[in-house]
Tab-separated table of C-alpha atoms and ligand atoms in Angstrom:
chain	number	residue	atom	x	y	z
A	17	MET	CA	-10.066	-20.517	19.226
A	18	THR	CA	-9.172	-18.163	16.426
A	19	ALA	CA	-5.453	-17.660	15.120
A	20	VAL	CA	-4.861	-14.749	17.095
A	21	ASP	CA	-6.082	-15.757	20.934
A	22	GLU	CA	-3.962	-19.018	20.160
A	23	ARG	CA	-0.966	-17.100	21.233
A	24	GLY	CA	-2.983	-15.981	24.685
A	25	GLY	CA	-4.280	-12.669	23.090
A	26	MET	CA	-1.912	-10.135	21.891
A	27	PHE	CA	-0.210	-10.089	25.081
A	28	THR	CA	3.487	-12.174	25.113
A	29	LEU	CA	3.631	-14.562	27.705
A	30	ASN	CA	6.914	-16.448	28.450
A	31	PRO	CA	7.331	-19.800	28.291
A	32	GLU	CA	6.495	-20.565	31.746
A	33	GLN	CA	3.474	-18.496	32.107
A	34	GLU	CA	2.401	-19.988	28.262
A	35	ALA	CA	2.753	-23.554	30.096
A	36	LEU	CA	0.875	-22.367	33.090
A	37	ARG	CA	-2.039	-21.170	30.361
A	38	GLN	CA	-2.160	-24.340	28.665
A	39	LYS	CA	-2.611	-26.639	31.835
A	40	ALA	CA	-5.134	-24.280	33.001
A	41	LEU	CA	-6.995	-24.469	29.536
A	42	ALA	CA	-6.410	-28.316	29.313
A	43	VAL	CA	-7.748	-28.970	32.967
A	44	GLY	CA	-10.566	-26.434	32.432
A	45	ARG	CA	-11.749	-28.084	28.728
A	46	GLU	CA	-11.790	-31.448	31.189
A	47	LEU	CA	-14.682	-29.789	33.331
A	48	ARG	CA	-16.853	-28.351	30.434
A	49	ALA	CA	-19.535	-31.233	30.346
A	50	ASP	CA	-20.459	-30.863	34.066
A	51	GLY	CA	-21.124	-27.403	34.202
A	52	ALA	CA	-24.960	-27.660	33.392
A	53	LYS	CA	-25.604	-30.013	35.772
A	54	TRP	CA	-23.840	-28.463	38.378
A	55	ASP	CA	-25.995	-25.433	37.435
A	56	ARG	CA	-29.317	-27.548	37.044
A	57	ASP	CA	-28.724	-29.078	40.190
A	58	ASN	CA	-27.292	-26.264	42.140
A	59	LEU	CA	-24.566	-28.542	43.596
A	60	ALA	CA	-21.058	-29.339	42.495
A	61	PRO	CA	-18.772	-31.716	43.970
A	62	TYR	CA	-16.547	-28.865	45.033
A	63	LYS	CA	-13.794	-31.134	46.846
A	64	GLU	CA	-13.251	-33.343	43.778
A	65	VAL	CA	-12.867	-30.331	41.339
A	66	CYS	CA	-10.495	-29.141	44.454
A	67	ALA	CA	-8.714	-32.367	43.940
A	68	ARG	CA	-8.602	-32.242	40.226
A	69	MET	CA	-7.004	-28.492	40.530
A	70	LYS	CA	-4.465	-30.143	43.134
A	71	GLU	CA	-3.674	-32.558	40.835
A	72	ALA	CA	-2.899	-30.571	38.135
A	73	GLY	CA	-0.738	-28.499	40.152
A	74	LEU	CA	-2.742	-25.063	40.420
A	75	LEU	CA	-3.478	-24.634	44.005
A	76	GLY	CA	-0.976	-22.212	46.017
A	77	LEU	CA	0.298	-20.503	42.734
A	78	THR	CA	1.007	-17.533	44.899
A	79	MET	CA	1.662	-18.467	48.148
A	80	PRO	CA	5.386	-18.640	49.301
A	81	LYS	CA	7.412	-21.957	48.954
A	82	GLU	CA	8.150	-21.969	52.645
A	83	TYR	CA	4.384	-22.829	53.439
A	84	GLY	CA	4.207	-25.612	50.502
A	85	GLY	CA	2.923	-22.879	48.022
A	86	GLN	CA	4.632	-22.484	44.457
A	87	GLY	CA	5.897	-18.975	45.127
A	88	GLY	CA	4.389	-17.707	41.837
A	89	THR	CA	3.035	-14.286	40.822
A	90	ALA	CA	-0.139	-12.482	41.058
A	91	LEU	CA	-0.139	-12.420	37.267
A	92	ASP	CA	0.152	-16.438	37.371
A	93	TYR	CA	-3.205	-16.323	39.490
A	94	VAL	CA	-4.608	-14.526	36.821
A	95	ILE	CA	-3.618	-16.767	33.738
A	96	ALA	CA	-4.907	-19.791	35.448
A	97	VAL	CA	-8.261	-18.400	37.040
A	98	SER	CA	-9.215	-17.022	33.498
A	99	SER	CA	-8.001	-19.947	31.530
A	100	ILE	CA	-9.686	-22.365	33.288
A	101	LEU	CA	-13.019	-20.476	33.275
A	102	ARG	CA	-12.675	-19.859	29.482
A	103	MET	CA	-12.502	-23.535	29.171
A	104	SER	CA	-14.722	-24.898	31.700
A	105	GLN	CA	-17.546	-22.353	31.160
A	106	THR	CA	-18.279	-22.477	35.125
A	107	TRP	CA	-17.164	-20.406	37.637
A	108	ILE	CA	-16.631	-23.425	39.739
A	109	GLY	CA	-13.705	-24.173	37.903
A	110	PRO	CA	-11.595	-21.920	39.287
A	111	GLU	CA	-12.899	-21.561	42.724
A	112	PRO	CA	-10.534	-23.746	44.669
A	113	LEU	CA	-7.353	-21.518	43.461
A	114	PHE	CA	-9.695	-18.722	44.896
A	115	CYS	CA	-10.509	-20.870	48.400
A	116	THR	CA	-6.467	-21.854	48.654
A	117	THR	CA	-4.608	-19.354	47.014
A	118	GLY	CA	-6.688	-16.053	46.754
A	119	PRO	CA	-7.810	-13.375	49.405
A	120	GLY	CA	-8.510	-15.361	52.327
A	121	ALA	CA	-5.215	-17.430	52.074
A	122	SER	CA	-3.913	-14.292	51.693
A	123	MET	CA	-5.220	-12.570	54.561
A	124	ILE	CA	-3.892	-15.094	56.612
A	125	LEU	CA	-0.800	-14.385	54.860
A	126	LEU	CA	-0.915	-10.943	56.451
A	127	GLY	CA	-0.918	-12.450	59.957
A	128	HIS	CA	1.867	-13.509	62.567
A	129	GLU	CA	3.876	-16.589	62.024
A	130	ALA	CA	2.374	-18.876	63.966
A	131	MET	CA	-1.031	-18.545	62.326
A	132	ARG	CA	0.700	-18.805	59.184
A	133	GLN	CA	2.195	-21.907	59.973
A	134	LYS	CA	-0.773	-23.579	61.533
A	135	TYR	CA	-3.343	-22.929	58.630
A	136	LEU	CA	-1.522	-21.971	55.423
A	137	PRO	CA	0.515	-25.451	54.431
A	138	GLN	CA	-3.010	-27.029	54.537
A	139	VAL	CA	-4.535	-24.480	52.660
A	140	VAL	CA	-2.234	-24.446	49.933
A	141	GLN	CA	-2.883	-28.364	50.004
A	142	GLY	CA	-6.540	-27.732	49.619
A	143	GLU	CA	-7.134	-29.399	52.704
A	144	LEU	CA	-8.374	-26.305	54.341
A	145	GLY	CA	-10.264	-23.806	52.123
A	146	CYS	CA	-10.770	-20.643	53.190
A	147	ALA	CA	-13.873	-18.299	52.643
A	148	ILE	CA	-13.779	-14.791	52.960
A	149	ALA	CA	-17.038	-13.405	55.487
A	150	LEU	CA	-17.568	-9.302	54.805
A	151	THR	CA	-20.736	-8.713	53.816
A	152	GLU	CA	-23.545	-8.594	56.234
A	153	PRO	CA	-27.492	-8.564	55.893
A	154	GLU	CA	-27.636	-4.844	56.405
A	155	HIS	CA	-23.948	-3.806	55.186
A	156	GLY	CA	-22.298	-4.574	51.658
A	157	SER	CA	-20.990	-1.705	50.238
A	158	ASP	CA	-20.854	0.303	53.499
A	159	LEU	CA	-18.219	-2.696	55.050
A	160	THR	CA	-17.040	0.284	57.401
A	161	TYR	CA	-20.537	0.371	59.005
A	162	LEU	CA	-20.632	-3.790	59.731
A	163	GLU	CA	-21.750	-4.562	63.258
A	164	ALA	CA	-20.174	-7.978	63.770
A	165	THR	CA	-17.867	-7.878	67.049
A	166	ALA	CA	-14.937	-9.668	68.354
A	167	VAL	CA	-14.252	-9.023	72.464
A	168	LEU	CA	-11.364	-9.744	73.943
A	169	ASP	CA	-12.110	-12.183	76.969
A	170	GLY	CA	-8.533	-13.650	78.194
A	171	ASP	CA	-6.804	-15.436	75.443
A	172	GLU	CA	-9.743	-15.489	73.298
A	173	TYR	CA	-12.404	-13.019	71.186
A	174	VAL	CA	-15.940	-13.801	71.545
A	175	VAL	CA	-17.270	-13.012	68.042
A	176	ASN	CA	-20.985	-12.275	67.556
A	177	GLY	CA	-22.710	-11.254	64.318
A	178	THR	CA	-23.931	-12.363	60.989
A	179	LYS	CA	-22.618	-12.228	57.950
A	180	ALA	CA	-24.119	-12.813	54.482
A	181	PHE	CA	-23.719	-13.924	50.599
A	182	ILE	CA	-20.530	-15.977	52.020
A	183	THR	CA	-19.639	-17.985	48.927
A	184	GLY	CA	-18.578	-21.442	49.973
A	185	SER	CA	-20.112	-21.264	53.152
A	186	GLY	CA	-20.824	-24.823	54.670
A	187	VAL	CA	-18.345	-26.135	51.929
A	188	ASN	CA	-15.081	-24.121	53.113
A	189	GLU	CA	-13.289	-25.202	56.687
A	190	LEU	CA	-12.301	-21.359	57.546
A	191	TYR	CA	-13.684	-17.883	57.335
A	192	ALA	CA	-11.568	-14.895	57.226
A	193	THR	CA	-13.990	-12.945	59.211
A	194	PHE	CA	-14.040	-9.057	59.325
A	195	VAL	CA	-15.242	-8.244	62.857
A	196	ARG	CA	-15.603	-4.568	64.600
A	197	PHE	CA	-13.155	-4.579	67.809
A	198	ASP	CA	-13.881	-2.689	70.781
A	199	ASP	CA	-16.876	-1.015	69.500
A	200	ILE	CA	-14.564	1.409	67.702
A	201	PRO	CA	-16.750	3.288	64.906
A	202	GLY	CA	-15.774	3.372	61.372
A	203	PRO	CA	-13.067	1.715	59.506
A	204	LYS	CA	-10.659	2.235	62.220
A	205	GLY	CA	-12.426	-0.442	64.402
A	206	VAL	CA	-12.446	-3.129	61.664
A	207	GLY	CA	-9.875	-6.071	61.797
A	208	ALA	CA	-10.132	-9.707	60.755
A	209	LEU	CA	-10.119	-13.109	62.514
A	210	VAL	CA	-9.436	-16.653	61.248
A	211	ILE	CA	-12.571	-18.696	62.411
A	212	GLU	CA	-13.083	-22.608	61.972
A	213	ALA	CA	-16.803	-23.341	60.637
A	214	ASP	CA	-16.943	-26.185	63.117
A	215	ARG	CA	-16.199	-24.138	66.248
A	216	ALA	CA	-19.157	-24.281	68.253
A	217	GLY	CA	-21.253	-21.460	67.985
A	218	VAL	CA	-20.591	-21.132	64.213
A	219	THR	CA	-23.766	-21.884	61.827
A	220	SER	CA	-24.184	-22.047	58.117
A	221	THR	CA	-27.161	-21.983	56.417
A	222	PRO	CA	-27.586	-21.729	52.275
A	223	GLY	CA	-29.406	-18.223	52.180
A	224	PRO	CA	-31.501	-17.275	49.040
A	225	GLU	CA	-31.155	-19.471	45.814
A	226	PHE	CA	-28.960	-17.382	43.069
A	227	VAL	CA	-29.916	-16.863	39.186
A	228	GLY	CA	-26.084	-17.765	38.323
A	229	ASP	CA	-22.686	-18.626	39.875
A	230	ARG	CA	-24.889	-21.420	41.419
A	231	GLY	CA	-23.591	-25.072	42.933
A	232	ILE	CA	-21.676	-23.952	45.817
A	233	PRO	CA	-23.851	-21.846	48.402
A	234	HIS	CA	-23.608	-17.983	48.820
A	235	GLY	CA	-25.078	-18.426	52.208
A	236	ASP	CA	-25.421	-16.603	55.725
A	237	VAL	CA	-22.848	-17.514	58.437
A	238	ARG	CA	-24.285	-16.522	61.966
A	239	PHE	CA	-21.466	-16.632	64.909
A	240	GLU	CA	-23.088	-16.750	68.493
A	241	ASP	CA	-20.735	-16.295	71.678
A	242	VAL	CA	-17.987	-18.094	69.145
A	243	ARG	CA	-14.699	-18.126	71.006
A	244	VAL	CA	-11.785	-17.863	68.873
A	245	PRO	CA	-8.234	-18.073	70.067
A	246	LYS	CA	-5.945	-14.956	70.216
A	247	GLU	CA	-3.704	-16.270	67.657
A	248	ASN	CA	-6.447	-16.190	65.030
A	249	LEU	CA	-5.968	-12.643	64.585
A	250	ILE	CA	-5.320	-11.708	61.195
A	251	VAL	CA	-5.061	-8.045	62.352
A	252	GLY	CA	-6.746	-5.793	64.791
A	253	ALA	CA	-8.458	-2.536	64.805
A	254	GLY	CA	-6.366	0.538	62.881
A	255	GLN	CA	-5.149	-1.507	60.286
A	256	PHE	CA	-7.896	-1.547	57.714
A	257	GLY	CA	-5.985	-0.535	54.749
A	258	TRP	CA	-3.267	-3.285	55.510
A	259	LEU	CA	-5.988	-5.665	55.383
A	260	MET	CA	-7.778	-4.384	52.335
A	261	SER	CA	-4.067	-4.726	50.617
A	262	ALA	CA	-4.758	-8.779	50.998
A	263	PHE	CA	-8.148	-8.336	50.181
A	264	ASN	CA	-7.562	-6.806	46.686
A	265	MET	CA	-6.584	-10.349	45.640
A	266	GLU	CA	-10.438	-10.845	45.545
A	267	ARG	CA	-10.733	-8.440	42.941
A	268	LEU	CA	-8.063	-9.472	41.264
A	269	HIS	CA	-10.011	-12.748	41.047
A	270	ASN	CA	-12.966	-11.160	39.792
A	271	SER	CA	-10.683	-9.338	36.856
A	272	ALA	CA	-9.669	-12.813	35.973
A	273	LEU	CA	-13.417	-14.289	36.351
A	274	CYS	CA	-14.739	-11.244	33.856
A	275	LEU	CA	-12.019	-11.926	31.385
A	276	GLY	CA	-12.679	-15.351	31.414
A	277	ILE	CA	-16.237	-15.649	31.692
A	278	SER	CA	-16.139	-13.129	28.558
A	279	GLU	CA	-14.133	-15.229	26.549
A	280	ALA	CA	-16.170	-18.275	27.101
A	281	ALA	CA	-19.159	-16.240	25.809
A	282	TYR	CA	-16.938	-15.037	22.825
A	283	ASP	CA	-15.739	-18.702	22.095
A	284	GLU	CA	-19.717	-19.546	22.233
A	285	ALA	CA	-20.404	-16.956	19.742
A	286	VAL	CA	-17.861	-17.480	16.928
A	287	THR	CA	-18.967	-21.325	17.243
A	288	PHE	CA	-22.471	-20.608	16.556
A	289	ALA	CA	-22.130	-17.817	14.148
A	290	GLN	CA	-19.876	-20.347	11.776
A	291	LYS	CA	-22.519	-22.964	11.794
A	292	ARG	CA	-25.664	-21.629	11.944
A	293	GLU	CA	-26.902	-20.375	8.357
A	294	SER	CA	-29.289	-17.615	7.372
A	295	PHE	CA	-30.434	-16.685	3.901
A	296	GLY	CA	-28.187	-19.637	2.637
A	297	ARG	CA	-25.011	-18.473	4.459
A	298	PRO	CA	-23.150	-18.864	7.741
A	299	ILE	CA	-24.468	-16.027	9.843
A	300	ILE	CA	-20.868	-14.701	10.561
A	301	GLU	CA	-20.770	-13.328	6.904
A	302	PHE	CA	-23.196	-10.878	7.553
A	303	GLN	CA	-21.552	-7.647	8.655
A	304	SER	CA	-23.563	-7.092	11.810
A	305	VAL	CA	-22.154	-10.262	13.268
A	306	TYR	CA	-18.660	-10.141	12.484
A	307	HIS	CA	-18.731	-6.349	14.012
A	308	SER	CA	-20.325	-7.854	17.207
A	309	ILE	CA	-17.743	-10.378	17.200
A	310	ALA	CA	-14.881	-7.813	16.452
A	311	ASP	CA	-16.404	-5.588	19.191
A	312	MET	CA	-16.500	-8.380	21.508
A	313	TRP	CA	-13.090	-9.288	20.972
A	314	VAL	CA	-11.677	-5.654	21.311
A	315	LYS	CA	-13.276	-5.390	25.010
A	316	ILE	CA	-11.819	-8.699	26.027
A	317	GLU	CA	-8.436	-7.536	24.772
A	318	ALA	CA	-8.706	-4.626	26.900
A	319	GLN	CA	-9.575	-6.442	29.914
A	320	ARG	CA	-6.675	-9.088	29.335
A	321	MET	CA	-4.644	-6.047	29.281
A	322	LEU	CA	-6.014	-4.456	32.542
A	323	ALA	CA	-6.442	-7.525	34.552
A	324	TYR	CA	-2.768	-8.792	33.557
A	325	ARG	CA	-1.430	-5.501	34.623
A	326	ALA	CA	-3.050	-5.576	37.638
A	327	GLY	CA	-1.458	-8.867	38.506
A	328	ALA	CA	2.064	-7.824	37.278
A	329	THR	CA	2.116	-4.829	39.213
A	330	ALA	CA	1.367	-6.703	42.795
A	331	ARG	CA	3.638	-5.817	45.646
A	332	GLU	CA	5.974	-8.588	46.769
A	333	GLY	CA	3.993	-10.170	43.470
A	334	ARG	CA	1.306	-10.718	45.442
A	335	PHE	CA	-0.774	-7.887	46.942
A	336	PRO	CA	-2.443	-6.331	43.940
A	337	ASP	CA	-1.858	-2.462	43.642
A	338	ALA	CA	-5.514	-0.742	44.591
A	339	HIS	CA	-5.589	1.117	41.397
A	340	ASP	CA	-4.900	-1.353	38.786
A	341	VAL	CA	-6.764	-4.201	40.255
A	342	THR	CA	-10.176	-1.660	40.839
A	343	VAL	CA	-9.966	-0.238	37.148
A	344	ALA	CA	-9.764	-4.260	35.959
A	345	LYS	CA	-12.486	-5.017	38.165
A	346	LEU	CA	-14.557	-2.160	37.096
A	347	HIS	CA	-13.647	-2.582	33.418
A	348	GLY	CA	-14.339	-6.189	33.676
A	349	SER	CA	-17.866	-6.073	35.303
A	350	LYS	CA	-18.650	-3.983	32.762
A	351	ILE	CA	-17.729	-5.280	29.717
A	352	MET	CA	-18.562	-8.806	31.039
A	353	THR	CA	-22.149	-8.545	30.837
A	354	GLU	CA	-22.110	-6.702	27.325
A	355	VAL	CA	-20.146	-9.748	25.917
A	356	THR	CA	-22.041	-12.349	27.115
A	357	MET	CA	-25.449	-10.490	26.272
A	358	SER	CA	-24.039	-9.741	22.440
A	359	SER	CA	-23.116	-13.459	22.470
A	360	LEU	CA	-26.772	-14.724	23.621
A	361	GLU	CA	-28.107	-12.354	20.787
A	362	LEU	CA	-26.372	-13.667	18.241
A	363	HIS	CA	-27.809	-17.131	19.310
A	364	GLY	CA	-30.813	-16.380	18.252
A	365	GLY	CA	-33.861	-17.978	19.985
A	366	TYR	CA	-31.183	-20.603	20.799
A	367	GLY	CA	-29.665	-18.726	23.176
A	368	VAL	CA	-32.048	-18.519	25.636
A	369	THR	CA	-32.807	-22.183	25.646
A	370	LEU	CA	-31.247	-24.819	28.163
A	371	ASP	CA	-29.437	-26.578	25.266
A	372	TYR	CA	-26.861	-24.157	24.668
A	373	PRO	CA	-24.554	-22.733	27.546
A	374	ILE	CA	-24.724	-19.205	26.842
A	375	GLN	CA	-27.535	-18.504	28.961
A	376	ARG	CA	-25.634	-20.020	31.909
A	377	ILE	CA	-22.492	-18.335	30.879
A	378	HIS	CA	-24.846	-14.963	30.767
A	379	ARG	CA	-26.521	-15.707	34.325
A	380	ASP	CA	-22.829	-16.439	35.830
A	381	ALA	CA	-21.961	-12.906	34.616
A	382	ILE	CA	-24.795	-10.803	35.891
A	383	ALA	CA	-24.185	-12.810	39.142
A	384	SER	CA	-20.600	-11.681	39.392
A	385	VAL	CA	-21.272	-7.977	38.581
A	386	VAL	CA	-21.437	-6.727	42.322
A	387	ALA	CA	-19.446	-9.446	44.018
A	388	GLY	CA	-16.269	-8.248	45.534
A	389	GLY	CA	-17.685	-4.780	45.197
A	390	ALA	CA	-20.304	-2.983	43.385
A	391	PRO	CA	-19.178	-0.846	40.061
A	392	ALA	CA	-20.725	2.305	41.869
A	393	VAL	CA	-18.370	1.828	44.573
A	394	LEU	CA	-15.682	0.909	42.633
A	395	ARG	CA	-16.066	4.294	40.637
A	396	ASN	CA	-16.097	6.000	44.160
A	397	SER	CA	-12.853	4.453	44.655
A	398	VAL	CA	-11.032	5.364	41.238
A	399	ALA	CA	-12.498	9.043	41.829
A	400	SER	CA	-10.997	9.293	44.937
A	401	MET	CA	-7.719	7.859	43.764
A	402	LEU	CA	-7.580	10.264	40.825
A	403	PHE	CA	-8.511	13.269	43.146
A	404	PRO	CA	-6.625	12.321	46.425
A	405	ASP	CA	-7.057	16.082	47.516
A	406	ARG	CA	-10.657	15.890	47.278
A	407	ARG	CA	-13.234	14.345	49.741
A	408	PHE	CA	-15.649	12.066	48.246
A	409	SER	CA	-17.352	11.073	51.440
A	410	GLN	CA	-20.676	8.694	51.164
A	411	THR	CA	-21.786	9.308	54.734
A	412	ARG	CA	-25.005	11.478	55.172
A	413	GLY	CA	-23.988	14.776	57.042
A	414	SER	CA	-20.077	14.900	56.692
B	7	FAD	C1	-22.170	-14.071	43.513
B	7	FAD	C2	-21.589	-13.176	45.147
B	7	FAD	C3	-20.690	-13.421	45.785
B	7	FAD	C4	-20.702	-13.178	46.977
B	7	FAD	N1	-19.670	-13.602	47.709
B	7	FAD	C5	-19.086	-12.953	48.899
B	7	FAD	C6	-18.315	-13.360	49.393
B	7	FAD	O1	-17.785	-14.550	49.353
B	7	FAD	N2	-17.863	-12.645	51.001
B	7	FAD	C7	-18.620	-11.550	51.345
B	7	FAD	O2	-18.212	-10.924	52.258
B	7	FAD	N3	-19.620	-10.959	50.586
B	7	FAD	C8	-19.786	-11.378	49.112
B	7	FAD	N4	-20.650	-11.120	48.661
B	7	FAD	C9	-21.467	-9.689	48.888
B	7	FAD	C10	-21.015	-8.794	48.064
B	7	FAD	O3	-20.153	-8.138	47.984
B	7	FAD	C11	-22.006	-7.558	47.956
B	7	FAD	O4	-23.020	-8.071	47.569
B	7	FAD	C12	-21.365	-6.343	47.312
B	7	FAD	O5	-20.706	-5.781	48.258
B	7	FAD	C13	-22.598	-5.338	47.585
B	7	FAD	O6	-23.234	-5.201	48.619
B	7	FAD	P1	-24.723	-5.235	49.059
B	7	FAD	O7	-25.346	-6.515	48.293
B	7	FAD	O8	-25.192	-5.098	50.102
B	7	FAD	O9	-25.383	-4.080	47.955
B	7	FAD	P2	-25.404	-2.563	48.468
B	7	FAD	O10	-24.268	-2.249	49.391
B	7	FAD	O11	-27.172	-2.391	49.426
B	7	FAD	O12	-25.809	-1.524	47.293
B	7	FAD	C14	-26.941	-1.762	46.597
B	7	FAD	C15	-26.356	-0.820	45.575
B	7	FAD	O13	-26.469	0.864	46.083
B	7	FAD	C16	-25.429	1.237	45.022
B	7	FAD	N5	-24.461	2.046	46.377
B	7	FAD	C17	-24.484	1.579	47.535
B	7	FAD	N6	-23.569	2.377	47.944
B	7	FAD	C18	-22.850	3.075	47.277
B	7	FAD	C19	-22.275	4.325	47.308
B	7	FAD	N7	-21.469	4.372	48.412
B	7	FAD	N8	-22.030	4.620	46.164
B	7	FAD	C20	-22.826	4.801	44.909
B	7	FAD	N9	-23.538	3.778	44.967
B	7	FAD	C21	-23.878	2.787	46.083
B	7	FAD	C22	-24.502	0.442	44.175
B	7	FAD	O14	-25.455	0.538	42.807
B	7	FAD	C23	-25.146	-0.836	44.692
B	7	FAD	O15	-24.766	-1.739	43.778
B	7	FAD	C24	-21.140	-11.877	46.909
B	7	FAD	C25	-22.043	-11.428	46.192
B	7	FAD	C26	-22.550	-11.776	45.228
B	7	FAD	C27	-23.557	-11.212	44.607
């Protein structure tokens, strides 16, 4: 780290936040040596990483204390996720925070008390992980067109449908699953249920192999006549906006991930540029090199401000504001690949060898761009928030 960012960048943290940052950096550093193997084998010991995060006291950060959580804020979440990622240099590092504190856990928090009591104490302890199952083979950005259905039959919902690209499928025990209730078309029909992975009729398959974000499947999950108790309802039809308020934790995670990946790429650029010599001098002494590093730093600082603000303005300290978190994720997904690519380029030919981590960091960056919402779709959201009186309908013929 350079002198300025030993203070956590230019953002002033209070002593508790700084202590959290230091803890997350330390635990991230412990994982750094393993990332290359997890990527190469496309297999990470997720439960061990989760146990390590629990030991470090980093699970359940934003969950209320009454469910065993730490009662922290969304800003704590951003600080922890970005710092673990920066030091571990692998997206797997903060994934246990995502599965035990992030959007799945936050959606359970939206549900009624019996469901919170049923799951949250085990979720915040890392005993149950909650993946989020929205995307379908034919519907990603057009989430409101989703086809998975839930039909009430007595005291149970019967769920049918297929989900795609589900991070942590086959690894987590729960799916916060978006479904259409009562065949009601459009967003009005979309709600969510918690579905246990071991329920009869649930099948997970690994799905296609990814170029980055490897080690845990982003697989397919099929629901065939799965009977789910009524008490597993998060929200039913007509509350799509409310549901998305908790889903915004996904975008907050992505914003922090963009920050952490960019910082990891920056660290590698700084280390390499000071060691590598050309024409008898360290390459960092060439103006094009130190300008490139300065540009990376400015982009990272802007991302830190946006991600921290999105954390700091979260409602009840927990549910991120749609505007702030969308802006942070959109900016993050843009600068992240620019920063990782600049760092890779500064490594010369070594940048594309498996001997240096920058190629893996760059692959994780490109794999993360559309997760949680493609940039074009985030631009649609920003524009509709800027111009609320105009309709930017995406539907043909409307
Ligand atoms: C690493 C990774 C992890 C993921 N994890 C999960 C997960 O855990 N759970 C989950 O549910 N999903 C997950 N996803 C899926 C992800 O949310 C979707 O890939 C994403 O929403 C885009 O959907 P799509 O892939 O179907 O692309 P499409 O919706 O087909 O879009 C393709 C492209 O078309 C353009 N486009 C589409 N619609 C519009 C529009 N209205 N305006 C402008 N341009 C448009 C955009 O450029 C977009 O990139 C993950 C994806 C990745 C890559």
